[in-house]
N, CA, C and O of each residue as an XYZ file, in Angstrom:
472
protein
N     -64.587    -20.828     42.796
C     -64.620    -19.663     41.908
C     -63.213    -19.073     41.822
O     -62.573    -18.839     42.847
N     -62.735    -18.835     40.613
C     -61.385    -18.313     40.447
C     -61.382    -16.790     40.445
O     -62.390    -16.145     40.157
N     -60.235    -16.243     40.771
C     -60.080    -14.788     40.799
C     -60.141    -14.227     39.389
O     -59.780    -14.895     38.420
N     -60.595    -13.007     39.293
C     -60.771    -12.335     38.011
C     -59.704    -11.245     37.832
O     -59.088    -10.799     38.800
N     -59.502    -10.834     36.597
C     -58.578     -9.753     36.277
C     -58.963     -8.491     37.052
O     -58.095     -7.798     37.581
N     -60.268     -8.192     37.120
C     -60.740     -7.009     37.845
C     -60.399     -7.063     39.326
O     -60.102     -6.033     39.932
N     -60.440     -8.274     39.924
C     -60.065     -8.429     41.337
C     -58.603     -8.063     41.536
O     -58.254     -7.329     42.460
N     -57.750     -8.584     40.656
C     -56.317     -8.312     40.747
C     -56.021     -6.832     40.528
O     -55.196     -6.243     41.225
N     -56.702     -6.243     39.556
C     -56.490     -4.821     39.282
C     -56.923     -3.982     40.482
O     -56.243     -3.019     40.838
N     -58.050     -4.337     41.113
C     -58.508     -3.622     42.298
C     -57.502     -3.707     43.435
O     -57.256     -2.717     44.124
N     -56.918     -4.886     43.634
C     -55.898     -5.041     44.673
C     -54.660     -4.203     44.365
O     -54.082     -3.582     45.257
N     -54.261     -4.192     43.101
C     -53.092     -3.386     42.702
C     -53.378     -1.901     42.894
O     -52.514     -1.162     43.366
N     -54.584     -1.454     42.532
C     -54.939     -0.048     42.714
C     -54.880      0.333     44.189
O     -54.366      1.393     44.546
N     -55.405     -0.536     45.037
C     -55.394     -0.267     46.468
C     -53.967     -0.295     47.014
O     -53.592      0.574     47.802
N     -53.171     -1.278     46.607
C     -51.789     -1.407     47.096
C     -50.923     -0.220     46.712
O     -50.118      0.255     47.513
N     -51.089      0.259     45.482
C     -50.265      1.366     44.998
C     -50.894      2.728     45.261
O     -50.251      3.757     45.051
N     -52.137      2.746     45.717
C     -52.811      4.017     45.964
C     -53.059      4.804     44.687
O     -53.066      6.035     44.696
N     -53.262      4.087     43.594
C     -53.467      4.715     42.286
C     -54.757      4.183     41.681
O     -54.936      2.970     41.567
N     -55.651      5.078     41.294
C     -56.922      4.654     40.726
C     -56.863      4.243     39.273
O     -57.694      3.459     38.816
N     -55.898      4.757     38.544
C     -55.815      4.489     37.116
C     -54.509      3.776     36.811
O     -53.437      4.380     36.837
N     -54.610      2.501     36.525
C     -53.424      1.756     36.117
C     -53.828      0.610     35.219
O     -54.985      0.188     35.198
N     -52.849      0.112     34.474
C     -53.114     -1.065     33.661
C     -52.103     -2.124     34.040
O     -50.976     -1.822     34.433
N     -52.528     -3.376     33.914
C     -51.671     -4.509     34.229
C     -51.193     -5.138     32.931
O     -51.971     -5.364     32.003
N     -49.886     -5.418     32.887
C     -49.266     -5.976     31.693
C     -48.493     -7.228     32.096
O     -47.785     -7.234     33.103
N     -48.636     -8.285     31.301
C     -47.910     -9.520     31.574
C     -46.464     -9.380     31.125
O     -46.112     -8.427     30.430
N     -45.625    -10.336     31.525
C     -44.204    -10.302     31.167
C     -43.999    -10.362     29.650
O     -42.988     -9.877     29.141
N     -44.963    -10.961     28.923
C     -44.818    -11.021     27.463
C     -45.453     -9.823     26.754
O     -45.513     -9.794     25.524
N     -45.930     -8.828     27.524
C     -46.449     -7.598     26.942
C     -47.944     -7.540     26.705
O     -48.436     -6.552     26.161
N     -48.679     -8.564     27.097
C     -50.135     -8.544     26.930
C     -50.772     -7.689     28.015
O     -50.453     -7.829     29.196
N     -51.673     -6.805     27.608
C     -52.385     -5.956     28.561
C     -53.647     -6.690     29.010
O     -54.416     -7.185     28.187
N     -53.849     -6.754     30.328
C     -55.035     -7.410     30.883
C     -56.165     -6.395     30.902
O     -56.188     -5.505     31.752
N     -57.106     -6.523     29.968
C     -58.148     -5.507     29.808
C     -59.544     -5.958     30.219
O     -60.390     -5.118     30.528
N     -59.804     -7.254     30.231
C     -61.154     -7.748     30.506
C     -61.317     -8.037     31.994
O     -60.800     -9.044     32.477
N     -62.023     -7.182     32.734
C     -62.115     -7.349     34.185
C     -62.870     -8.595     34.632
O     -62.704     -9.039     35.768
N     -63.697     -9.166     33.760
C     -64.464    -10.343     34.185
C     -63.795    -11.664     33.777
O     -64.284    -12.740     34.124
N     -62.694    -11.582     33.051
C     -61.967    -12.790     32.649
C     -61.223    -13.353     33.859
O     -60.636    -12.602     34.638
N     -61.252    -14.667     34.010
C     -60.507    -15.283     35.113
C     -59.009    -15.133     34.845
O     -58.577    -15.016     33.699
N     -58.227    -15.140     35.929
C     -56.773    -15.041     35.764
C     -56.253    -16.231     34.960
O     -55.350    -16.084     34.136
N     -56.822    -17.398     35.201
C     -56.421    -18.592     34.453
C     -56.691    -18.406     32.955
O     -55.831    -18.701     32.125
N     -57.889    -17.917     32.615
C     -58.241    -17.701     31.208
C     -57.374    -16.616     30.567
O     -57.163    -16.619     29.355
N     -56.873    -15.687     31.390
C     -55.998    -14.628     30.888
C     -54.557    -15.114     30.748
O     -53.683    -14.371     30.302
N     -54.316    -16.380     31.136
C     -52.972    -16.951     31.001
C     -52.053    -16.664     32.169
O     -50.841    -16.849     32.063
N     -52.612    -16.214     33.284
C     -51.804    -15.897     34.461
C     -51.709    -17.134     35.348
O     -52.718    -17.758     35.677
N     -50.484    -17.479     35.729
C     -50.257    -18.618     36.612
C     -49.555    -18.153     37.873
O     -48.931    -17.092     37.895
N     -49.661    -18.948     38.916
C     -48.997    -18.649     40.180
C     -47.502    -18.448     39.934
O     -46.858    -19.273     39.286
N     -46.961    -17.364     40.446
C     -45.549    -17.061     40.284
C     -45.233    -16.168     39.103
O     -44.103    -15.694     38.982
N     -46.205    -15.921     38.222
C     -45.966    -15.025     37.086
C     -45.704    -13.601     37.570
O     -46.206    -13.188     38.616
N     -44.927    -12.870     36.813
C     -44.652    -11.465     37.102
C     -45.541    -10.592     36.234
O     -45.713    -10.846     35.042
N     -46.104     -9.557     36.850
C     -46.918     -8.584     36.131
C     -46.334     -7.199     36.352
O     -45.641     -6.956     37.340
N     -46.613     -6.311     35.441
C     -46.181     -4.917     35.548
C     -47.427     -4.065     35.691
O     -48.376     -4.204     34.920
N     -47.423     -3.180     36.683
C     -48.530     -2.233     36.866
C     -48.055     -0.874     36.364
O     -47.081     -0.324     36.877
N     -48.733     -0.343     35.378
C     -48.369      0.951     34.801
C     -49.404      1.978     35.232
O     -50.588      1.857     34.917
N     -48.943      2.985     35.953
C     -49.834      4.050     36.408
C     -50.144      4.955     35.231
O     -49.250      5.367     34.492
N     -51.421      5.256     35.069
C     -51.858      6.126     33.977
C     -52.389      7.425     34.564
O     -53.139      7.418     35.540
N     -52.000      8.514     33.971
C     -52.475      9.810     34.424
C     -53.849     10.088     33.820
O     -54.029     10.062     32.603
N     -54.804     10.354     34.695
C     -56.144     10.715     34.220
C     -56.125     12.144     33.699
O     -55.464     13.014     34.266
N     -56.850     12.374     32.622
C     -56.926     13.706     32.020
C     -58.383     14.104     31.869
O     -59.262     13.251     31.744
N     -58.629     15.394     31.883
C     -59.987     15.915     31.787
C     -60.080     16.867     30.591
O     -59.178     17.669     30.350
N     -61.181     16.765     29.853
C     -61.494     17.709     28.785
C     -62.890     18.260     29.074
O     -63.674     17.636     29.790
N     -63.192     19.425     28.517
C     -64.489     20.044     28.802
C     -65.069     20.732     27.574
O     -64.351     21.229     26.705
N     -66.410     20.739     27.540
C     -67.153     21.583     26.611
C     -67.763     22.681     27.478
O     -67.392     22.815     28.644
N     -68.684     23.462     26.938
C     -69.314     24.497     27.752
C     -70.190     23.926     28.856
O     -70.410     24.582     29.874
N     -70.697     22.695     28.665
C     -71.628     22.157     29.667
C     -71.419     20.680     30.003
O     -72.312     20.045     30.563
N     -70.240     20.123     29.662
C     -69.966     18.724     29.976
C     -68.466     18.523     30.206
O     -67.638     19.334     29.791
N     -68.148     17.418     30.880
C     -66.767     17.060     31.159
C     -66.529     15.626     30.725
O     -67.461     14.825     30.655
N     -65.262     15.304     30.430
C     -64.884     13.943     30.065
C     -63.578     13.597     30.759
O     -62.662     14.419     30.809
N     -63.487     12.397     31.292
C     -62.299     11.889     31.967
C     -61.795     10.697     31.171
O     -62.590      9.849     30.766
N     -60.477     10.613     30.937
C     -59.906      9.511     30.171
C     -58.441      9.346     30.542
O     -57.844     10.222     31.167
N     -57.873      8.223     30.152
C     -56.445      7.950     30.328
C     -55.838      7.683     28.958
O     -56.409      6.944     28.155
N     -54.688      8.278     28.693
C     -54.013      8.117     27.408
C     -53.769      6.636     27.120
O     -53.260      5.902     27.967
N     -54.137      6.215     25.924
C     -53.967      4.828     25.519
C     -55.094      3.925     25.950
O     -55.094      2.738     25.625
N     -56.063      4.463     26.681
C     -57.165      3.652     27.185
C     -58.311      3.532     26.199
O     -58.301      4.123     25.119
N     -59.303      2.744     26.608
C     -60.464      2.500     25.758
C     -61.751      2.996     26.396
O     -62.840      2.675     25.922
N     -61.638      3.771     27.462
C     -62.818      4.245     28.177
C     -62.759      5.754     28.347
O     -61.736      6.316     28.740
N     -63.870      6.391     28.046
C     -64.035      7.821     28.327
C     -65.297      7.948     29.161
O     -66.361      7.469     28.771
N     -65.174      8.586     30.298
C     -66.313      8.792     31.190
C     -66.756     10.240     31.049
O     -65.952     11.159     31.202
N     -68.037     10.443     30.756
C     -68.550     11.800     30.575
C     -69.665     12.084     31.560
O     -70.365     11.175     32.006
N     -69.824     13.363     31.895
C     -70.942     13.787     32.727
C     -71.267     15.236     32.410
O     -70.433     15.980     31.893
N     -72.489     15.618     32.729
C     -72.960     16.970     32.433
C     -74.157     16.915     31.504
O     -74.916     15.945     31.508
N     -74.319     17.957     30.712
C     -75.448     18.084     29.793
C     -75.281     17.113     28.617
O     -74.304     17.207     27.874
N     -76.232     16.176     28.442
C     -76.126     15.227     27.330
C     -76.025     15.903     25.963
O     -75.344     15.397     25.071
N     -76.693     17.035     25.796
C     -76.635     17.734     24.508
C     -75.382     18.597     24.385
O     -75.111     19.162     23.326
N     -74.629     18.692     25.463
C     -73.386     19.458     25.441
C     -72.156     18.572     25.361
O     -71.041     19.027     25.615
N     -72.360     17.282     25.003
C     -71.238     16.376     24.823
C     -71.170     15.233     25.822
O     -70.336     14.340     25.671
N     -72.030     15.238     26.846
C     -71.943     14.207     27.889
C     -72.506     12.851     27.474
O     -72.275     11.861     28.168
N     -73.233     12.779     26.371
C     -73.783     11.502     25.929
C     -72.946     10.953     24.775
O     -73.106     11.368     23.627
N     -72.055     10.019     25.092
C     -71.201      9.419     24.058
C     -71.596      7.972     23.789
O     -70.816      7.220     23.205
N     -72.799      7.572     24.209
C     -73.231      6.183     24.082
C     -73.233      5.683     22.636
O     -73.010      4.495     22.404
N     -73.475      6.540     21.679
C     -73.547      6.116     20.273
C     -72.179      5.754     19.693
O     -72.103      5.039     18.694
N     -71.098      6.241     20.309
C     -69.762      6.000     19.751
C     -68.809      5.311     20.732
O     -67.645      5.096     20.395
N     -69.270      4.963     21.924
C     -68.358      4.439     22.955
C     -67.624      3.177     22.523
O     -66.509      2.938     22.988
N     -68.206      2.364     21.653
C     -67.538      1.146     21.189
C     -66.383      1.446     20.242
O     -65.591      0.554     19.937
N     -66.277      2.675     19.776
C     -65.198      3.061     18.849
C     -63.981      3.621     19.579
O     -62.974      3.929     18.942
N     -64.056      3.759     20.910
C     -62.930      4.285     21.680
C     -61.894      3.178     21.871
O     -62.014      2.369     22.791
N     -60.898      3.139     21.025
C     -59.819      2.159     21.093
C     -58.493      2.896     21.018
O     -58.213      3.577     20.032
N     -57.685      2.766     22.043
C     -56.358      3.401     22.093
C     -56.448      4.913     21.913
O     -55.792      5.490     21.045
N     -57.269      5.539     22.745
C     -57.437      6.995     22.690
C     -56.119      7.669     23.084
O     -55.554      7.373     24.137
N     -55.637      8.574     22.235
C     -54.382      9.277     22.486
C     -54.601     10.694     23.006
O     -53.781     11.235     23.747
N     -55.723     11.281     22.602
C     -56.003     12.664     23.000
C     -57.501     12.894     22.936
O     -58.210     12.271     22.146
N     -57.964     13.793     23.773
C     -59.376     14.161     23.769
C     -59.475     15.670     23.830
O     -58.855     16.306     24.683
N     -60.249     16.239     22.933
C     -60.429     17.681     22.882
C     -61.910     18.015     22.989
O     -62.756     17.325     22.420
N     -62.211     19.071     23.718
C     -63.583     19.547     23.812
C     -63.756     20.800     22.979
O     -62.887     21.671     22.961
N     -64.888     20.886     22.288
C     -65.241     22.108     21.569
C     -66.379     22.750     22.353
O     -66.555     22.448     23.534
N     -67.133     23.604     21.740
C     -68.239     24.259     22.441
C     -69.271     23.247     22.940
O     -69.781     23.382     24.053
N     -69.584     22.230     22.121
C     -70.652     21.311     22.522
C     -70.394     19.844     22.206
O     -71.318     19.034     22.275
N     -69.164     19.483     21.864
C     -68.863     18.076     21.584
C     -67.411     17.762     21.924
O     -66.580     18.656     22.080
N     -67.132     16.469     22.034
C     -65.766     16.007     22.267
C     -65.263     15.317     21.016
O     -66.040     14.723     20.269
N     -63.965     15.396     20.790
C     -63.320     14.687     19.689
C     -62.196     13.848     20.273
O     -61.276     14.380     20.894
N     -62.269     12.531     20.076
C     -61.234     11.614     20.551
C     -60.321     11.271     19.388
O     -60.785     10.814     18.344
N     -59.017     11.492     19.566
C     -58.039     11.152     18.548
C     -57.446      9.799     18.928
O     -56.905      9.642     20.023
N     -57.547      8.829     18.033
C     -57.101      7.471     18.303
C     -55.665      7.256     17.828
O     -55.114      8.067     17.084
N     -55.069      6.147     18.274
C     -53.674      5.855     17.963
C     -53.398      5.857     16.470
O     -52.332      6.311     16.054
N     -54.312      5.370     15.653
C     -54.119      5.338     14.213
C     -54.330      6.666     13.515
O     -54.153      6.765     12.301
N     -54.712      7.699     14.278
C     -54.935      9.023     13.702
C     -56.376      9.327     13.372
O     -56.703     10.462     13.025
N     -57.253      8.331     13.472
C     -58.662      8.618     13.198
C     -59.272      9.380     14.361
O     -58.748      9.363     15.475
N     -60.399     10.056     14.087
C     -61.065     10.896     15.070
C     -62.483     10.389     15.259
O     -63.184     10.101     14.288
N     -62.908     10.282     16.526
C     -64.272      9.891     16.865
C     -64.947     11.089     17.536
O     -64.417     11.635     18.504
N     -66.115     11.501     17.027
C     -66.853     12.617     17.640
C     -68.234     12.162     18.039
O     -69.014     12.951     18.572
């Protein structure tokens, strides 16, 4: 069984003591699929990778919270589902999130292209 991208990312997180980071290959490709094998991701023994620490940010509504990293594709929410914590209907649209804002009862994610997901 070959090592996976997620295994390598977990080791890097532990080594650097940072929970939020992304791995980038020397040619600029971001390793995003945690279940992809390193071989399938094009990583070979001796290759150099860059670990970029990402600052986690929090946004809030009156009854929910959201955690995200700038440029990431994941937003984690918790709290009252009717207060913004249920983003299951739009989670597949979170691509290159640049900013997240909370209103009274919903979150708005601003994407790299300028579009907004609510």
